[in-house]
Coordinates of N, CA and C in Angstrom, one line a residue:
Q198 N -2.7 -17.1 -9.4 CA -2.6 -15.7 -9.9 C -3.4 -14.8 -9.0
V199 N -2.8 -13.6 -8.7 CA -3.4 -12.6 -7.9 C -3.4 -11.3 -8.8
Q200 N -4.5 -10.6 -8.8 CA -4.7 -9.3 -9.4 C -5.0 -8.3 -8.4
L201 N -4.3 -7.1 -8.5 CA -4.5 -6.0 -7.6 C -4.8 -4.7 -8.3
V202 N -5.7 -4.0 -7.7 CA -6.1 -2.7 -8.3 C -6.1 -1.7 -7.2
E203 N -5.3 -0.6 -7.3 CA -5.3 0.5 -6.3 C -6.3 1.6 -6.7
S204 N -6.8 2.3 -5.8 CA -7.7 3.4 -6.0 C -7.7 4.3 -4.8
G205 N -8.2 5.5 -5.0 CA -8.3 6.5 -3.9 C -7.3 7.6 -3.9
G206 N -6.4 7.6 -4.8 CA -5.4 8.7 -4.9 C -6.1 9.9 -5.4
G207 N -5.3 11.0 -5.3 CA -5.8 12.3 -5.7 C -4.9 13.4 -5.3
L208 N -5.5 14.6 -5.4 CA -4.8 15.9 -5.1 C -5.3 16.4 -3.8
V209 N -4.5 16.6 -2.8 CA -4.9 17.2 -1.5 C -3.9 18.2 -1.1
Q210 N -4.3 19.1 -0.2 CA -3.5 20.1 0.4 C -2.7 19.5 1.6
A211 N -1.6 20.0 1.9 CA -0.8 19.6 3.1 C -1.7 19.6 4.3
G212 N -1.6 18.6 5.1 CA -2.5 18.4 6.3 C -3.8 17.7 6.1
G213 N -4.1 17.4 4.8 CA -5.3 16.7 4.5 C -5.1 15.2 4.6
S214 N -6.2 14.5 4.2 CA -6.2 13.0 4.4 C -6.7 12.4 3.1
L215 N -6.3 11.2 2.9 CA -6.8 10.3 1.8 C -6.8 8.9 2.3
R216 N -7.7 8.1 1.8 CA -7.7 6.6 2.0 C -7.5 5.9 0.7
L217 N -6.5 5.1 0.6 CA -6.2 4.3 -0.5 C -6.8 2.9 -0.3
S218 N -7.2 2.3 -1.4 CA -7.7 0.9 -1.4 C -7.0 0.1 -2.3
C219 N -6.8 -1.2 -1.9 CA -6.1 -2.2 -2.8 C -7.1 -3.4 -2.8
A220 N -7.7 -3.6 -4.0 CA -8.6 -4.7 -4.2 C -7.9 -5.8 -4.8
A221 N -8.0 -7.0 -4.2 CA -7.4 -8.2 -4.7 C -8.4 -9.2 -5.2
S222 N -8.0 -9.9 -6.3 CA -8.8 -10.9 -6.8 C -7.9 -12.1 -7.3
G223 N -8.5 -13.2 -7.6 CA -7.8 -14.4 -7.9 C -7.6 -15.3 -6.8
S224 N -6.3 -15.8 -6.6 CA -6.0 -16.8 -5.6 C -5.7 -16.1 -4.2
I225 N -6.8 -15.4 -3.7 CA -6.5 -14.6 -2.5 C -6.2 -15.4 -1.3
D226 N -6.6 -16.7 -1.2 CA -6.3 -17.5 -0.1 C -4.8 -17.8 0.1
S227 N -4.1 -17.6 -1.0 CA -2.6 -17.8 -0.9 C -1.9 -16.6 -0.4
I228 N -2.5 -15.5 -0.2 CA -1.8 -14.2 0.2 C -1.5 -14.3 1.7
S229 N -0.2 -14.1 2.0 CA 0.3 -14.1 3.3 C 0.5 -12.6 3.9
K230 N 0.7 -11.7 3.0 CA 1.0 -10.3 3.4 C 0.7 -9.4 2.3
V231 N 0.2 -8.2 2.6 CA 0.0 -7.1 1.7 C 0.8 -5.9 2.1
A232 N 1.4 -5.3 1.2 CA 2.3 -4.1 1.5 C 1.9 -3.0 0.6
W233 N 2.1 -1.8 1.1 CA 2.0 -0.6 0.4 C 3.4 0.0 0.2
Y234 N 3.7 0.3 -1.1 CA 4.9 1.0 -1.5 C 4.6 2.3 -2.1
R235 N 5.6 3.2 -2.2 CA 5.4 4.4 -3.0 C 6.7 4.7 -3.7
Q236 N 6.5 5.4 -4.8 CA 7.7 5.8 -5.7 C 7.5 7.2 -6.2
A237 N 8.4 8.1 -5.8 CA 8.4 9.5 -6.3 C 9.3 9.5 -7.5
P238 N 9.1 10.5 -8.3 CA 9.9 10.7 -9.6 C 11.4 10.7 -9.2
G239 N 12.1 9.9 -10.0 CA 13.6 9.8 -9.8 C 14.0 9.1 -8.6
K240 N 13.1 8.5 -7.8 CA 13.5 7.8 -6.6 C 13.1 6.3 -6.7
Q241 N 13.8 5.5 -5.9 CA 13.4 4.1 -5.8 C 12.1 3.9 -5.1
R242 N 11.5 2.8 -5.4 CA 10.3 2.4 -4.8 C 10.6 2.1 -3.3
E243 N 9.8 2.6 -2.4 CA 10.1 2.4 -1.0 C 8.9 1.8 -0.3
L244 N 9.2 1.0 0.7 CA 8.2 0.3 1.5 C 7.5 1.3 2.5
V245 N 6.2 1.4 2.5 CA 5.5 2.3 3.4 C 4.9 1.5 4.6
S246 N 4.2 0.4 4.3 CA 3.5 -0.3 5.4 C 3.2 -1.7 4.9
T247 N 3.1 -2.6 5.9 CA 2.7 -4.0 5.6 C 1.6 -4.4 6.6
I248 N 0.9 -5.4 6.2 CA 0.0 -6.1 7.1 C -0.1 -7.6 6.7
T249 N 0.0 -8.4 7.7 CA 0.0 -9.9 7.5 C -1.4 -10.4 7.6
R250 N -1.6 -11.6 7.2 CA -2.9 -12.3 7.3 C -3.3 -12.3 8.7
G251 N -2.4 -12.4 9.7 CA -2.8 -12.4 11.1 C -3.0 -11.0 11.7
G252 N -2.8 -10.0 10.9 CA -3.1 -8.6 11.3 C -1.9 -7.8 11.9
T253 N -0.7 -8.4 11.8 CA 0.5 -7.7 12.3 C 0.9 -6.6 11.3
T254 N 1.1 -5.4 11.7 CA 1.4 -4.3 10.9 C 2.8 -3.7 11.1
T255 N 3.4 -3.1 10.1 CA 4.6 -2.4 10.2 C 4.5 -1.1 9.4
Y256 N 5.3 -0.1 9.8 CA 5.3 1.2 9.1 C 6.7 1.8 9.0
A257 N 6.9 2.4 7.9 CA 8.1 3.2 7.7 C 8.2 4.3 8.7
D258 N 9.4 4.7 9.2 CA 9.5 5.7 10.2 C 8.9 7.0 9.7
S259 N 8.9 7.3 8.4 CA 8.5 8.5 7.8 C 7.0 8.7 7.9
V260 N 6.2 7.6 8.1 CA 4.8 7.7 8.1 C 4.1 7.2 9.4
K261 N 4.9 6.7 10.3 CA 4.4 6.2 11.5 C 3.7 7.3 12.3
G262 N 2.5 7.0 12.8 CA 1.7 8.0 13.5 C 0.8 8.8 12.6
R263 N 1.0 8.7 11.3 CA 0.2 9.4 10.3 C -0.6 8.5 9.5
F264 N -0.1 7.3 9.1 CA -0.7 6.4 8.2 C -1.2 5.2 9.0
T265 N -2.2 4.5 8.6 CA -2.7 3.3 9.2 C -3.1 2.3 8.1
I266 N -2.6 1.1 8.2 CA -3.0 0.1 7.3 C -4.0 -0.8 7.9
S267 N -5.0 -1.3 7.1 CA -6.0 -2.1 7.7 C -6.7 -2.9 6.6
K268 N -7.5 -3.8 6.9 CA -8.4 -4.5 6.0 C -9.7 -4.9 6.6
N269 N -10.8 -4.8 5.9 CA -12.1 -5.2 6.5 C -12.7 -6.5 5.9
N270 N -12.0 -7.0 4.9 CA -12.4 -8.3 4.3 C -11.1 -8.9 3.7
A271 N -11.3 -10.1 3.0 CA -10.2 -10.8 2.4 C -9.8 -10.1 1.1
L272 N -10.6 -9.2 0.6 CA -10.3 -8.7 -0.8 C -9.7 -7.3 -0.8
I273 N -9.9 -6.5 0.2 CA -9.5 -5.1 0.2 C -8.6 -4.7 1.4
T274 N -7.5 -4.1 1.1 CA -6.6 -3.5 2.0 C -6.5 -2.0 1.9
Y275 N -6.6 -1.3 3.0 CA -6.7 0.1 3.0 C -5.4 0.7 3.6
L276 N -5.1 1.9 3.1 CA -4.1 2.8 3.7 C -4.7 4.1 4.0
Q277 N -5.0 4.4 5.3 CA -5.5 5.7 5.7 C -4.3 6.6 5.9
M278 N -4.3 7.7 5.2 CA -3.2 8.7 5.2 C -3.7 10.0 5.8
N279 N -3.2 10.4 6.9 CA -3.6 11.6 7.6 C -2.4 12.5 7.7
S280 N -2.6 13.8 7.9 CA -1.6 14.8 8.1 C -0.6 14.7 6.9
L281 N -1.1 14.7 5.7 CA -0.3 14.5 4.6 C 0.7 15.7 4.4
K282 N 1.9 15.3 3.9 CA 2.9 16.3 3.6 C 3.3 16.3 2.2
P283 N 3.9 17.4 1.6 CA 4.3 17.3 0.2 C 5.2 16.2 -0.1
E284 N 6.1 15.8 0.8 CA 7.0 14.7 0.6 C 6.3 13.4 0.5
D285 N 5.0 13.3 0.8 CA 4.3 12.1 0.6 C 3.9 11.9 -0.9
T286 N 4.1 12.9 -1.7 CA 3.7 12.8 -3.1 C 4.4 11.7 -3.8
A287 N 3.7 10.8 -4.4 CA 4.3 9.7 -5.1 C 3.2 8.9 -5.7
V288 N 3.6 7.9 -6.5 CA 2.6 6.8 -7.0 C 2.7 5.8 -5.9
Y289 N 1.5 5.4 -5.4 CA 1.4 4.4 -4.4 C 1.0 3.1 -5.0
Y290 N 1.7 2.0 -4.6 CA 1.4 0.7 -5.2 C 1.1 -0.3 -4.0
C291 N 0.2 -1.2 -4.2 CA 0.1 -2.3 -3.3 C 0.8 -3.6 -3.9
K292 N 1.3 -4.4 -3.0 CA 1.9 -5.7 -3.4 C 1.4 -6.8 -2.5
A293 N 1.0 -7.8 -3.1 CA 0.6 -9.0 -2.3 C 1.7 -10.1 -2.4
V294 N 2.0 -10.7 -1.3 CA 2.9 -11.8 -1.3 C 2.1 -13.1 -1.1
A295 N 2.3 -14.0 -2.1 CA 1.6 -15.3 -2.0 C 2.6 -16.4 -1.9
R296 N 2.3 -17.3 -1.0 CA 3.2 -18.5 -0.8 C 2.8 -19.6 -1.7
R297 N 3.7 -20.2 -2.4 CA 3.6 -21.4 -3.1 C 4.7 -22.4 -2.8
G298 N 4.4 -23.3 -1.8 CA 5.5 -24.1 -1.3 C 6.5 -23.3 -0.5
L299 N 7.7 -23.4 -0.9 CA 8.8 -22.6 -0.3 C 9.1 -21.3 -1.0
V300 N 8.3 -21.0 -2.0 CA 8.6 -19.8 -2.8 C 7.5 -18.7 -2.5
D301 N 8.0 -17.5 -2.3 CA 7.1 -16.3 -2.1 C 7.0 -15.6 -3.5
L302 N 5.8 -15.4 -4.0 CA 5.6 -14.7 -5.2 C 4.9 -13.4 -4.9
S303 N 5.4 -12.3 -5.6 CA 4.9 -11.0 -5.4 C 4.1 -10.6 -6.6
Y304 N 3.0 -9.9 -6.3 CA 2.1 -9.4 -7.3 C 1.8 -7.9 -7.0
W305 N 1.9 -7.1 -8.1 CA 1.8 -5.7 -8.0 C 0.6 -5.1 -8.7
G306 N 0.0 -4.1 -8.1 CA -1.0 -3.3 -8.7 C -0.4 -2.3 -9.6
Q307 N -1.3 -1.5 -10.3 CA -0.9 -0.6 -11.3 C -0.5 0.8 -10.7
G308 N -0.8 1.0 -9.5 CA -0.5 2.3 -8.8 C -1.6 3.3 -8.9
T309 N -1.6 4.2 -7.9 CA -2.5 5.3 -7.8 C -1.7 6.6 -7.4
Q310 N -1.9 7.7 -8.1 CA -1.2 8.9 -7.8 C -1.7 9.6 -6.6
V311 N -0.8 10.0 -5.7 CA -1.1 10.9 -4.6 C -0.2 12.1 -4.7
T312 N -0.9 13.3 -4.8 CA -0.2 14.5 -4.9 C -0.6 15.4 -3.7
V313 N 0.4 15.9 -3.0 CA 0.1 16.8 -1.8 C 0.7 18.1 -2.1
S314 N -0.1 19.2 -2.1 CA 0.4 20.5 -2.4 C 0.7 21.2 -1.1
S315 N 1.6 22.1 -1.1 CA 2.1 22.9 0.0 C 1.2 24.1 0.3

């Protein structure tokens, strides 16, 4: 079992910055990848960024060059968000992928609200 808690969201003006945190607990040694997703009202949840245990990162085209995913220990994954735009407004969720044999299991946090005003 993996438990995830997001924090760091808030209200910022366009052009501002926020850093989100995703704290993991439980069977953290089984985690192979952590991803950040976001979901705006009335829209599907979309993938924002991923980081593997080996440190390989990916970014959605819409955030590349503005967002940075990182981690400084086995428990916390960060999403640094710079040059924020109103279209970045969404609930941001972290997801951990844990391998059990041939099966990948996904665990989700509760989400943290990011609101960017124009």
